[in-house]
PDB file of N, CA and C in Angstrom:
ATOM      1  N   PRO A   1       0.678  -1.484   0.120  1.00 46.00           N
ATOM      2  CA  PRO A   1      -0.029   0.113  -0.033  1.00 46.00           C
ATOM      3  C   PRO A   1       0.877   0.838  -0.205  1.00 46.00           C
ATOM      4  N   LEU A   2       0.231   2.195  -0.727  1.00 53.00           N
ATOM      5  CA  LEU A   2       0.708   3.780  -0.543  1.00 53.00           C
ATOM      6  C   LEU A   2       0.608   3.993   0.629  1.00 53.00           C
ATOM      7  N   THR A   3       2.314   5.129   0.598  1.00 58.00           N
ATOM      8  CA  THR A   3       1.853   6.005   2.349  1.00 58.00           C
ATOM      9  C   THR A   3       1.675   7.323   1.884  1.00 58.00           C
ATOM     10  N   ARG A   4       0.662   8.097   2.040  1.00 63.00           N
ATOM     11  CA  ARG A   4      -0.091   9.191   2.153  1.00 63.00           C
ATOM     12  C   ARG A   4       0.696  10.424   3.152  1.00 63.00           C
ATOM     13  N   LEU A   5       0.864  11.329   2.319  1.00 64.00           N
ATOM     14  CA  LEU A   5       1.455  12.504   3.598  1.00 64.00           C
ATOM     15  C   LEU A   5      -0.013  12.849   3.829  1.00 64.00           C
ATOM     16  N   PRO A   6      -0.366  13.626   5.167  1.00 63.00           N
ATOM     17  CA  PRO A   6      -1.432  14.108   5.753  1.00 63.00           C
ATOM     18  C   PRO A   6      -2.230  15.153   4.530  1.00 63.00           C
ATOM     19  N   ALA A   7      -3.253  14.883   4.105  1.00 62.00           N
ATOM     20  CA  ALA A   7      -4.205  15.516   3.100  1.00 62.00           C
ATOM     21  C   ALA A   7      -4.393  17.195   3.650  1.00 62.00           C
ATOM     22  N   ASN A   8      -3.894  18.390   2.751  1.00 63.00           N
ATOM     23  CA  ASN A   8      -4.611  19.380   2.910  1.00 63.00           C
ATOM     24  C   ASN A   8      -4.881  19.779   1.327  1.00 63.00           C
ATOM     25  N   LYS A   9      -6.125  20.792   1.408  1.00 63.00           N
ATOM     26  CA  LYS A   9      -6.991  21.618   0.320  1.00 63.00           C
ATOM     27  C   LYS A   9      -6.093  21.971  -0.880  1.00 63.00           C
ATOM     28  N   HIS A  10      -4.988  22.281  -0.703  1.00 60.00           N
ATOM     29  CA  HIS A  10      -3.567  22.688  -1.348  1.00 60.00           C
ATOM     30  C   HIS A  10      -2.723  22.043  -1.935  1.00 60.00           C
ATOM     31  N   GLN A  11      -2.733  20.086  -1.577  1.00 60.00           N
ATOM     32  CA  GLN A  11      -1.891  19.663  -1.781  1.00 60.00           C
ATOM     33  C   GLN A  11      -1.410  19.608  -3.171  1.00 60.00           C
ATOM     34  N   MET A  12      -2.084  19.660  -4.191  1.00 62.00           N
ATOM     35  CA  MET A  12      -2.056  19.566  -5.237  1.00 62.00           C
ATOM     36  C   MET A  12      -0.835  20.388  -5.891  1.00 62.00           C
ATOM     37  N   HIS A  13      -0.504  21.991  -4.732  1.00 68.00           N
ATOM     38  CA  HIS A  13       0.460  22.575  -5.524  1.00 68.00           C
ATOM     39  C   HIS A  13       1.767  22.122  -4.645  1.00 68.00           C
ATOM     40  N   ASP A  14       1.468  21.334  -3.725  1.00 78.00           N
ATOM     41  CA  ASP A  14       2.677  21.168  -3.137  1.00 78.00           C
ATOM     42  C   ASP A  14       3.639  20.684  -3.882  1.00 78.00           C
ATOM     43  N   GLN A  15       4.984  20.801  -3.387  1.00 83.00           N
ATOM     44  CA  GLN A  15       6.412  19.999  -4.086  1.00 83.00           C
ATOM     45  C   GLN A  15       7.099  19.775  -3.264  1.00 83.00           C
ATOM     46  N   ILE A  16       7.306  18.535  -3.721  1.00 85.00           N
ATOM     47  CA  ILE A  16       7.814  17.196  -2.932  1.00 85.00           C
ATOM     48  C   ILE A  16       9.212  16.951  -3.655  1.00 85.00           C
ATOM     49  N   SER A  17      10.154  16.879  -2.966  1.00 84.00           N
ATOM     50  CA  SER A  17      11.614  16.274  -3.056  1.00 84.00           C
ATOM     51  C   SER A  17      11.678  15.377  -2.202  1.00 84.00           C
ATOM     52  N   ALA A  18      12.934  14.370  -2.599  1.00 83.00           N
ATOM     53  CA  ALA A  18      13.423  13.084  -2.150  1.00 83.00           C
ATOM     54  C   ALA A  18      15.005  12.654  -2.211  1.00 83.00           C
ATOM     55  N   MET A  19      15.111  12.162  -1.080  1.00 81.00           N
ATOM     56  CA  MET A  19      16.355  11.733  -0.999  1.00 81.00           C
ATOM     57  C   MET A  19      16.540  10.700  -0.309  1.00 81.00           C
ATOM     58  N   ALA A  20      16.645   9.337  -0.768  1.00 79.00           N
ATOM     59  CA  ALA A  20      17.160   7.798  -0.558  1.00 79.00           C
ATOM     60  C   ALA A  20      18.618   8.034   0.491  1.00 79.00           C
ATOM     61  N   THR A  21      18.157   7.335   1.582  1.00 74.00           N
ATOM     62  CA  THR A  21      19.443   6.875   2.318  1.00 74.00           C
ATOM     63  C   THR A  21      19.613   5.747   2.605  1.00 74.00           C
ATOM     64  N   GLN A  22      20.701   5.263   3.220  1.00 71.00           N
ATOM     65  CA  GLN A  22      20.685   4.175   3.498  1.00 71.00           C
ATOM     66  C   GLN A  22      19.846   3.842   5.003  1.00 71.00           C
ATOM     67  N   HIS A  23      19.054   4.957   5.506  1.00 71.00           N
ATOM     68  CA  HIS A  23      18.657   4.569   6.380  1.00 71.00           C
ATOM     69  C   HIS A  23      17.150   5.081   6.186  1.00 71.00           C
ATOM     70  N   GLY A  24      16.853   4.648   5.035  1.00 77.00           N
ATOM     71  CA  GLY A  24      15.300   5.087   4.725  1.00 77.00           C
ATOM     72  C   GLY A  24      15.206   6.621   4.041  1.00 77.00           C
ATOM     73  N   LEU A  25      14.244   6.922   3.415  1.00 81.00           N
ATOM     74  CA  LEU A  25      13.655   7.974   2.353  1.00 81.00           C
ATOM     75  C   LEU A  25      13.291   9.265   3.380  1.00 81.00           C
ATOM     76  N   PHE A  26      13.689  10.205   2.981  1.00 81.00           N
ATOM     77  CA  PHE A  26      13.557  11.534   3.589  1.00 81.00           C
ATOM     78  C   PHE A  26      12.719  12.473   2.437  1.00 81.00           C
ATOM     79  N   LEU A  27      11.752  12.915   3.256  1.00 85.00           N
ATOM     80  CA  LEU A  27      10.781  13.815   1.926  1.00 85.00           C
ATOM     81  C   LEU A  27      11.008  15.104   2.674  1.00 85.00           C
ATOM     82  N   LEU A  28      10.910  16.153   1.589  1.00 86.00           N
ATOM     83  CA  LEU A  28      10.896  17.533   1.699  1.00 86.00           C
ATOM     84  C   LEU A  28       9.517  18.139   1.047  1.00 86.00           C
ATOM     85  N   GLN A  29       8.471  18.402   2.000  1.00 88.00           N
ATOM     86  CA  GLN A  29       7.397  19.246   1.706  1.00 88.00           C
ATOM     87  C   GLN A  29       7.186  20.650   1.315  1.00 88.00           C
ATOM     88  N   MET A  30       7.068  21.221   0.060  1.00 87.00           N
ATOM     89  CA  MET A  30       7.166  22.748   0.464  1.00 87.00           C
ATOM     90  C   MET A  30       5.460  22.890  -0.064  1.00 87.00           C
ATOM     91  N   LYS A  31       4.996  23.562   0.496  1.00 85.00           N
ATOM     92  CA  LYS A  31       3.473  23.713   1.058  1.00 85.00           C
ATOM     93  C   LYS A  31       3.574  24.880   0.054  1.00 85.00           C
ATOM     94  N   HIS A  32       2.163  25.332  -0.129  1.00 79.00           N
ATOM     95  CA  HIS A  32       1.520  26.589  -0.796  1.00 79.00           C
ATOM     96  C   HIS A  32       2.067  27.492  -0.345  1.00 79.00           C
ATOM     97  N   ASP A  33       1.750  27.742   1.101  1.00 81.00           N
ATOM     98  CA  ASP A  33       2.350  28.623   1.601  1.00 81.00           C
ATOM     99  C   ASP A  33       3.874  29.230   1.923  1.00 81.00           C
ATOM    100  N   LEU A  34       4.668  28.241   1.203  1.00 80.00           N
ATOM    101  CA  LEU A  34       6.344  28.392   1.016  1.00 80.00           C
ATOM    102  C   LEU A  34       7.115  28.005   2.596  1.00 80.00           C
ATOM    103  N   SER A  35       5.937  27.482   3.688  1.00 87.00           N
ATOM    104  CA  SER A  35       6.632  26.795   4.401  1.00 87.00           C
ATOM    105  C   SER A  35       7.002  25.148   4.100  1.00 87.00           C
ATOM    106  N   THR A  36       7.854  24.497   4.803  1.00 88.00           N
ATOM    107  CA  THR A  36       8.587  23.385   4.114  1.00 88.00           C
ATOM    108  C   THR A  36       8.473  22.247   5.672  1.00 88.00           C
ATOM    109  N   THR A  37       7.812  21.423   5.332  1.00 88.00           N
ATOM    110  CA  THR A  37       7.929  19.987   6.373  1.00 88.00           C
ATOM    111  C   THR A  37       8.867  19.035   5.972  1.00 88.00           C
ATOM    112  N   LEU A  38       9.721  18.672   6.635  1.00 85.00           N
ATOM    113  CA  LEU A  38      10.429  17.187   6.611  1.00 85.00           C
ATOM    114  C   LEU A  38      10.126  16.119   7.209  1.00 85.00           C
ATOM    115  N   TRP A  39       9.909  15.048   6.325  1.00 86.00           N
ATOM    116  CA  TRP A  39       9.327  13.766   6.928  1.00 86.00           C
ATOM    117  C   TRP A  39      10.284  12.618   6.664  1.00 86.00           C
ATOM    118  N   HIS A  40      10.126  11.364   7.644  1.00 83.00           N
ATOM    119  CA  HIS A  40      11.196  10.446   7.294  1.00 83.00           C
ATOM    120  C   HIS A  40      10.369   9.186   7.173  1.00 83.00           C
ATOM    121  N   LEU A  41      10.664   8.675   6.313  1.00 83.00           N
ATOM    122  CA  LEU A  41       9.841   6.873   5.307  1.00 83.00           C
ATOM    123  C   LEU A  41      10.940   5.896   5.913  1.00 83.00           C
ATOM    124  N   GLY A  42      10.368   5.539   6.970  1.00 74.00           N
ATOM    125  CA  GLY A  42      11.581   4.186   7.379  1.00 74.00           C
ATOM    126  C   GLY A  42      11.411   2.920   6.226  1.00 74.00           C
ATOM    127  N   ASP A  43      12.278   1.832   6.783  1.00 68.00           N
ATOM    128  CA  ASP A  43      12.492   0.818   6.189  1.00 68.00           C
ATOM    129  C   ASP A  43      11.438   0.106   5.748  1.00 68.00           C
ATOM    130  N   ASN A  44      10.407  -0.177   6.897  1.00 68.00           N
ATOM    131  CA  ASN A  44       9.421  -1.041   6.661  1.00 68.00           C
ATOM    132  C   ASN A  44       8.209  -0.189   5.629  1.00 68.00           C
ATOM    133  N   GLN A  45       8.651   1.008   5.467  1.00 63.00           N
ATOM    134  CA  GLN A  45       7.909   1.883   4.509  1.00 63.00           C
ATOM    135  C   GLN A  45       6.124   2.084   4.964  1.00 63.00           C
ATOM    136  N   HIS A  46       6.275   1.969   6.539  1.00 69.00           N
ATOM    137  CA  HIS A  46       5.146   2.546   6.889  1.00 69.00           C
ATOM    138  C   HIS A  46       4.933   3.155   7.958  1.00 69.00           C
ATOM    139  N   SER A  47       6.265   3.679   8.683  1.00 75.00           N
ATOM    140  CA  SER A  47       6.764   4.445   9.315  1.00 75.00           C
ATOM    141  C   SER A  47       6.384   5.968   8.958  1.00 75.00           C
ATOM    142  N   LEU A  48       5.875   6.526   8.407  1.00 82.00           N
ATOM    143  CA  LEU A  48       5.875   8.021   7.714  1.00 82.00           C
ATOM    144  C   LEU A  48       6.074   8.948   9.492  1.00 82.00           C
ATOM    145  N   ARG A  49       7.150   9.471   9.663  1.00 83.00           N
ATOM    146  CA  ARG A  49       7.426  10.336  10.373  1.00 83.00           C
ATOM    147  C   ARG A  49       7.547  11.964  10.178  1.00 83.00           C
ATOM    148  N   ARG A  50       6.869  12.683  10.882  1.00 86.00           N
ATOM    149  CA  ARG A  50       7.386  14.133  10.659  1.00 86.00           C
ATOM    150  C   ARG A  50       8.265  14.374  11.419  1.00 86.00           C
ATOM    151  N   VAL A  51       9.321  14.808  11.149  1.00 83.00           N
ATOM    152  CA  VAL A  51      10.758  15.213  11.378  1.00 83.00           C
ATOM    153  C   VAL A  51      10.751  16.787  12.120  1.00 83.00           C
ATOM    154  N   ARG A  52      10.688  17.514  11.341  1.00 83.00           N
ATOM    155  CA  ARG A  52      10.681  19.139  11.637  1.00 83.00           C
ATOM    156  C   ARG A  52       9.773  19.959  10.687  1.00 83.00           C
ATOM    157  N   ASP A  53       9.443  21.029  11.239  1.00 87.00           N
ATOM    158  CA  ASP A  53       8.831  22.277  10.071  1.00 87.00           C
ATOM    159  C   ASP A  53       9.609  23.234   9.805  1.00 87.00           C
ATOM    160  N   PHE A  54       9.824  23.628   8.703  1.00 84.00           N
ATOM    161  CA  PHE A  54      10.315  25.154   8.933  1.00 84.00           C
ATOM    162  C   PHE A  54       9.367  26.156   8.326  1.00 84.00           C
ATOM    163  N   PRO A  55       9.956  27.518   8.855  1.00 84.00           N
ATOM    164  CA  PRO A  55       9.116  28.684   8.400  1.00 84.00           C
ATOM    165  C   PRO A  55       8.775  29.175   7.218  1.00 84.00           C
ATOM    166  N   THR A  56       8.209  30.373   6.569  1.00 82.00           N
ATOM    167  CA  THR A  56       8.326  30.216   5.153  1.00 82.00           C
ATOM    168  C   THR A  56       9.506  31.180   5.335  1.00 82.00           C
ATOM    169  N   THR A  57      10.097  31.944   5.844  1.00 78.00           N
ATOM    170  CA  THR A  57      11.660  32.569   5.674  1.00 78.00           C
ATOM    171  C   THR A  57      12.552  32.043   5.418  1.00 78.00           C
ATOM    172  N   GLN A  58      12.068  30.309   5.391  1.00 77.00           N
ATOM    173  CA  GLN A  58      13.653  29.514   4.989  1.00 77.00           C
ATOM    174  C   GLN A  58      13.567  29.001   3.834  1.00 77.00           C
ATOM    175  N   TRP A  59      14.680  28.627   2.992  1.00 77.00           N
ATOM    176  CA  TRP A  59      14.427  27.998   1.637  1.00 77.00           C
ATOM    177  C   TRP A  59      15.050  26.523   1.886  1.00 77.00           C
ATOM    178  N   VAL A  60      14.264  25.382   1.837  1.00 78.00           N
ATOM    179  CA  VAL A  60      15.334  24.209   2.260  1.00 78.00           C
ATOM    180  C   VAL A  60      15.385  23.180   1.102  1.00 78.00           C
ATOM    181  N   SER A  61      16.499  22.525   1.498  1.00 77.00           N
ATOM    182  CA  SER A  61      17.019  22.028  -0.262  1.00 77.00           C
ATOM    183  C   SER A  61      17.787  20.470   0.431  1.00 77.00           C
ATOM    184  N   PHE A  62      17.887  19.380  -0.486  1.00 76.00           N
ATOM    185  CA  PHE A  62      19.241  18.798  -0.199  1.00 76.00           C
ATOM    186  C   PHE A  62      20.179  18.578  -0.970  1.00 76.00           C
ATOM    187  N   THR A  63      21.358  18.338  -0.435  1.00 72.00           N
ATOM    188  CA  THR A  63      22.633  18.031  -0.802  1.00 72.00           C
ATOM    189  C   THR A  63      22.924  17.110  -1.046  1.00 72.00           C
ATOM    190  N   ARG A  64      23.504  16.271  -1.739  1.00 71.00           N
ATOM    191  CA  ARG A  64      24.161  15.106  -1.579  1.00 71.00           C
ATOM    192  C   ARG A  64      25.775  15.250  -1.838  1.00 71.00           C
ATOM    193  N   HIS A  65      26.858  15.129  -0.583  1.00 67.00           N
ATOM    194  CA  HIS A  65      28.120  15.542  -0.854  1.00 67.00           C
ATOM    195  C   HIS A  65      29.060  14.523  -1.978  1.00 67.00           C
ATOM    196  N   THR A  66      29.386  14.787  -3.218  1.00 68.00           N
ATOM    197  CA  THR A  66      29.926  13.871  -4.103  1.00 68.00           C
ATOM    198  C   THR A  66      30.701  13.025  -3.285  1.00 68.00           C
ATOM    199  N   SER A  67      31.650  13.331  -2.601  1.00 69.00           N
ATOM    200  CA  SER A  67      32.690  12.328  -2.090  1.00 69.00           C
ATOM    201  C   SER A  67      32.444  11.376  -0.995  1.00 69.00           C
ATOM    202  N   SER A  68      31.722  11.875   0.223  1.00 66.00           N
ATOM    203  CA  SER A  68      31.302  11.242   1.306  1.00 66.00           C
ATOM    204  C   SER A  68      30.124  10.203   1.220  1.00 66.00           C
ATOM    205  N   LYS A  69      29.169  10.908   0.073  1.00 66.00           N
ATOM    206  CA  LYS A  69      27.733  10.619   0.172  1.00 66.00           C
ATOM    207  C   LYS A  69      27.026  11.039   0.928  1.00 66.00           C
ATOM    208  N   GLN A  70      27.415  11.737   2.007  1.00 66.00           N
ATOM    209  CA  GLN A  70      26.527  11.832   2.914  1.00 66.00           C
ATOM    210  C   GLN A  70      25.575  13.382   2.127  1.00 66.00           C
ATOM    211  N   VAL A  71      24.381  12.950   2.921  1.00 67.00           N
ATOM    212  CA  VAL A  71      23.200  14.144   2.616  1.00 67.00           C
ATOM    213  C   VAL A  71      23.065  15.177   3.827  1.00 67.00           C
ATOM    214  N   TYR A  72      23.186  16.337   2.916  1.00 67.00           N
ATOM    215  CA  TYR A  72      23.056  17.775   4.259  1.00 67.00           C
ATOM    216  C   TYR A  72      21.813  18.007   3.696  1.00 67.00           C
ATOM    217  N   MET A  73      21.066  19.013   4.595  1.00 68.00           N
ATOM    218  CA  MET A  73      20.037  20.120   4.045  1.00 68.00           C
ATOM    219  C   MET A  73      20.632  21.401   4.411  1.00 68.00           C
ATOM    220  N   ASN A  74      20.282  22.091   3.257  1.00 68.00           N
ATOM    221  CA  ASN A  74      20.641  23.341   3.260  1.00 68.00           C
ATOM    222  C   ASN A  74      19.421  24.406   3.324  1.00 68.00           C
ATOM    223  N   VAL A  75      19.707  25.203   4.674  1.00 69.00           N
ATOM    224  CA  VAL A  75      18.567  26.330   4.896  1.00 69.00           C
ATOM    225  C   VAL A  75      19.184  27.994   4.882  1.00 69.00           C
ATOM    226  N   LYS A  76      18.566  28.369   3.721  1.00 66.00           N
ATOM    227  CA  LYS A  76      18.782  29.760   3.691  1.00 66.00           C
ATOM    228  C   LYS A  76      17.761  30.452   3.754  1.00 66.00           C
ATOM    229  N   LYS A  77      18.055  31.929   3.948  1.00 65.00           N
ATOM    230  CA  LYS A  77      17.004  32.887   4.059  1.00 65.00           C
ATOM    231  C   LYS A  77      16.591  33.155   2.982  1.00 65.00           C
ATOM    232  N   ARG A  78      15.185  33.432   2.732  1.00 62.00           N
ATOM    233  CA  ARG A  78      14.430  33.601   1.452  1.00 62.00           C
ATOM    234  C   ARG A  78      14.994  35.356   1.317  1.00 62.00           C
ATOM    235  N   ASP A  79      14.468  36.080   2.820  1.00 57.00           N
ATOM    236  CA  ASP A  79      14.278  37.902   2.015  1.00 57.00           C
ATOM    237  C   ASP A  79      15.705  38.361   1.762  1.00 57.00           C
ATOM    238  N   GLN A  80      16.509  37.475   1.758  1.00 50.00           N
ATOM    239  CA  GLN A  80      18.183  38.180   0.931  1.00 50.00           C
ATOM    240  C   GLN A  80      18.293  37.410  -0.151  1.00 50.00           C
ATOM    241  N   PRO A  81      18.141  37.519  -0.849  1.00 47.00           N
ATOM    242  CA  PRO A  81      18.512  37.027  -2.651  1.00 47.00           C
ATOM    243  C   PRO A  81      19.925  36.829  -2.618  1.00 47.00           C
ATOM    244  N   HIS A  82      20.893  37.492  -2.047  1.00 42.00           N
ATOM    245  CA  HIS A  82      22.280  37.933  -2.873  1.00 42.00           C
ATOM    246  C   HIS A  82      22.952  37.199  -1.506  1.00 42.00           C
ATOM    247  N   PHE A  83      22.684  37.167  -0.433  1.00 39.00           N
ATOM    248  CA  PHE A  83      23.725  36.659   0.938  1.00 39.00           C
ATOM    249  C   PHE A  83      22.611  35.564   1.716  1.00 39.00           C
ATOM    250  N   SER A  84      23.077  34.884   2.000  1.00 40.00           N
ATOM    251  CA  SER A  84      21.988  33.928   2.898  1.00 40.00           C
ATOM    252  C   SER A  84      23.436  33.243   4.039  1.00 40.00           C
ATOM    253  N   PHE A  85      22.585  32.847   5.184  1.00 40.00           N
ATOM    254  CA  PHE A  85      22.645  32.282   6.296  1.00 40.00           C
ATOM    255  C   PHE A  85      23.015  30.820   5.777  1.00 40.00           C
ATOM    256  N   LYS A  86      24.209  30.201   5.656  1.00 44.00           N
ATOM    257  CA  LYS A  86      24.238  28.914   5.080  1.00 44.00           C
ATOM    258  C   LYS A  86      23.942  28.090   6.498  1.00 44.00           C
ATOM    259  N   GLY A  87      23.172  27.111   6.466  1.00 46.00           N
ATOM    260  CA  GLY A  87      22.900  26.138   7.245  1.00 46.00           C
ATOM    261  C   GLY A  87      23.992  25.331   7.805  1.00 46.00           C
ATOM    262  N   GLU A  88      24.447  25.197   8.528  1.00 46.00           N
ATOM    263  CA  GLU A  88      25.717  24.045   8.740  1.00 46.00           C
ATOM    264  C   GLU A  88      24.765  22.764   9.361  1.00 46.00           C
ATOM    265  N   TYR A  89      23.928  22.359   8.792  1.00 41.00           N
ATOM    266  CA  TYR A  89      23.331  21.096   9.026  1.00 41.00           C
ATOM    267  C   TYR A  89      24.225  19.782   9.681  1.00 41.00           C
ATOM    268  N   SER A  90      23.701  19.161  10.854  1.00 36.00           N
ATOM    269  CA  SER A  90      24.162  17.943  10.773  1.00 36.00           C
ATOM    270  C   SER A  90      23.423  17.143   9.599  1.00 36.00           C
ATOM    271  N   THR A  91      24.022  15.758   9.670  1.00 38.00           N
ATOM    272  CA  THR A  91      23.649  15.091   8.559  1.00 38.00           C
ATOM    273  C   THR A  91      22.297  14.714   9.009  1.00 38.00           C
ATOM    274  N   LEU A  92      21.699  14.060   8.129  1.00 44.00           N
ATOM    275  CA  LEU A  92      20.026  14.137   8.369  1.00 44.00           C
ATOM    276  C   LEU A  92      19.950  12.828   8.888  1.00 44.00           C
ATOM    277  N   TRP A  93      21.079  11.962   9.386  1.00 41.00           N
ATOM    278  CA  TRP A  93      20.803  11.060  10.276  1.00 41.00           C
ATOM    279  C   TRP A  93      21.851  10.994  11.499  1.00 41.00           C
ATOM    280  N   GLN A  94      21.491   9.979  12.251  1.00 41.00           N
ATOM    281  CA  GLN A  94      22.736   9.819  13.371  1.00 41.00           C
ATOM    282  C   GLN A  94      23.366   8.283  13.267  1.00 41.00           C
ATOM    283  N   SER A  95      24.154   8.079  13.859  1.00 39.00           N
ATOM    284  CA  SER A  95      25.009   6.789  13.547  1.00 39.00           C
ATOM    285  C   SER A  95      23.651   5.660  13.803  1.00 39.00           C
ATOM    286  N   ASP A  96      23.128   5.607  14.506  1.00 47.00           N
ATOM    287  CA  ASP A  96      22.074   4.836  14.834  1.00 47.00           C
ATOM    288  C   ASP A  96      21.299   4.567  14.154  1.00 47.00           C
ATOM    289  N   GLY A  97      20.840   5.406  12.790  1.00 47.00           N
ATOM    290  CA  GLY A  97      19.741   5.116  11.645  1.00 47.00           C
ATOM    291  C   GLY A  97      18.675   6.265  12.023  1.00 47.00           C
ATOM    292  N   THR A  98      18.366   7.057  13.237  1.00 51.00           N
ATOM    293  CA  THR A  98      17.586   8.085  13.722  1.00 51.00           C
ATOM    294  C   THR A  98      17.591   9.586  12.775  1.00 51.00           C
ATOM    295  N   ALA A  99      16.559   9.783  12.426  1.00 49.00           N
ATOM    296  CA  ALA A  99      16.566  11.073  11.704  1.00 49.00           C
ATOM    297  C   ALA A  99      17.248  12.304  12.558  1.00 49.00           C
ATOM    298  N   ALA A 100      18.032  13.242  12.189  1.00 46.00           N
ATOM    299  CA  ALA A 100      18.873  13.960  13.080  1.00 46.00           C
ATOM    300  C   ALA A 100      18.202  14.982  13.120  1.00 46.00           C
ATOM    301  N   GLY A 101      17.511  15.408  14.321  1.00 46.00           N
ATOM    302  CA  GLY A 101      16.690  16.462  14.651  1.00 46.00           C
ATOM    303  C   GLY A 101      17.538  18.039  14.924  1.00 46.00           C
ATOM    304  N   THR A 102      18.572  18.139  15.455  1.00 41.00           N
ATOM    305  CA  THR A 102      19.253  18.953  15.931  1.00 41.00           C
ATOM    306  C   THR A 102      20.144  19.641  14.593  1.00 41.00           C
ATOM    307  N   TYR A 103      20.382  21.004  14.865  1.00 45.00           N
ATOM    308  CA  TYR A 103      21.438  21.601  13.870  1.00 45.00           C
ATOM    309  C   TYR A 103      21.820  22.965  14.231  1.00 45.00           C
ATOM    310  N   LYS A 104      22.839  23.374  13.616  1.00 45.00           N
ATOM    311  CA  LYS A 104      23.123  24.931  14.155  1.00 45.00           C
ATOM    312  C   LYS A 104      23.205  25.670  12.642  1.00 45.00           C
ATOM    313  N   VAL A 105      22.743  26.802  12.937  1.00 41.00           N
ATOM    314  CA  VAL A 105      22.917  27.743  11.946  1.00 41.00           C
ATOM    315  C   VAL A 105      24.116  28.152  11.648  1.00 41.00           C
ATOM    316  N   ALA A 106      24.771  28.877  10.816  1.00 39.00           N
ATOM    317  CA  ALA A 106      26.152  29.790  10.830  1.00 39.00           C
ATOM    318  C   ALA A 106      25.328  30.685  10.909  1.00 39.00           C
ATOM    319  N   ASP A 107      26.137  31.399  12.129  1.00 32.00           N
ATOM    320  CA  ASP A 107      26.023  32.707  12.685  1.00 32.00           C
ATOM    321  C   ASP A 107      26.588  34.307  11.973  1.00 32.00           C
ATOM    322  N   ARG A 108      27.699  33.414  10.960  1.00 32.00           N
ATOM    323  CA  ARG A 108      27.743  34.696  10.043  1.00 32.00           C
ATOM    324  C   ARG A 108      27.435  34.497   8.549  1.00 32.00           C
ATOM    325  N   MET A 109      27.331  35.384   7.800  1.00 33.00           N
ATOM    326  CA  MET A 109      26.751  35.625   6.640  1.00 33.00           C
ATOM    327  C   MET A 109      27.680  35.658   6.076  1.00 33.00           C
ATOM    328  N   LYS A 110      27.550  34.565   4.455  1.00 36.00           N
ATOM    329  CA  LYS A 110      28.727  34.358   3.716  1.00 36.00           C
ATOM    330  C   LYS A 110      28.365  35.392   2.417  1.00 36.00           C
ATOM    331  N   ALA A 111      29.070  35.921   1.898  1.00 35.00           N
ATOM    332  CA  ALA A 111      28.731  36.807   0.622  1.00 35.00           C
ATOM    333  C   ALA A 111      28.997  36.107  -0.737  1.00 35.00           C
ATOM    334  N   GLU A 112      28.105  34.856  -0.711  1.00 34.00           N
ATOM    335  CA  GLU A 112      28.185  34.364  -2.012  1.00 34.00           C
ATOM    336  C   GLU A 112      26.692  34.397  -2.822  1.00 34.00           C
ATOM    337  N   PRO A 113      26.713  34.750  -3.858  1.00 34.00           N
ATOM    338  CA  PRO A 113      25.674  34.656  -4.447  1.00 34.00           C
ATOM    339  C   PRO A 113      24.503  33.679  -4.697  1.00 34.00           C
ATOM    340  N   GLU A 114      23.380  33.686  -4.899  1.00 34.00           N
ATOM    341  CA  GLU A 114      22.900  32.472  -4.956  1.00 34.00           C
ATOM    342  C   GLU A 114      22.412  32.545  -6.783  1.00 34.00           C
ATOM    343  N   PHE A 115      22.793  31.437  -7.475  1.00 28.00           N
ATOM    344  CA  PHE A 115      22.598  31.076  -8.582  1.00 28.00           C
ATOM    345  C   PHE A 115      21.078  30.237  -8.808  1.00 28.00           C
TER     346      PHE A 115
END
């Protein structure tokens, strides 16, 4: 059976991005109001878990590091198009396979344009 995200009346406009890892599938659901929810789907495909909600002021995306193959979440402030706080996030999972819920946002701004 398919696992469904909780329904909302605007869901047809939601954008979903997924990243497969050795500890299951992580989903980013960007909603119509531009808020984002991170979900984790475990190995048994039935344990869909809401990990974290992000406000509309943050842009969230996945990056898979080329050499280490680890996946990071990137978080940028939406209201600053040419400067962003690079979120130095912990990897999405801990060594025991649980999703990482803690993170630290860099406290300095990096002057690098976003393309």
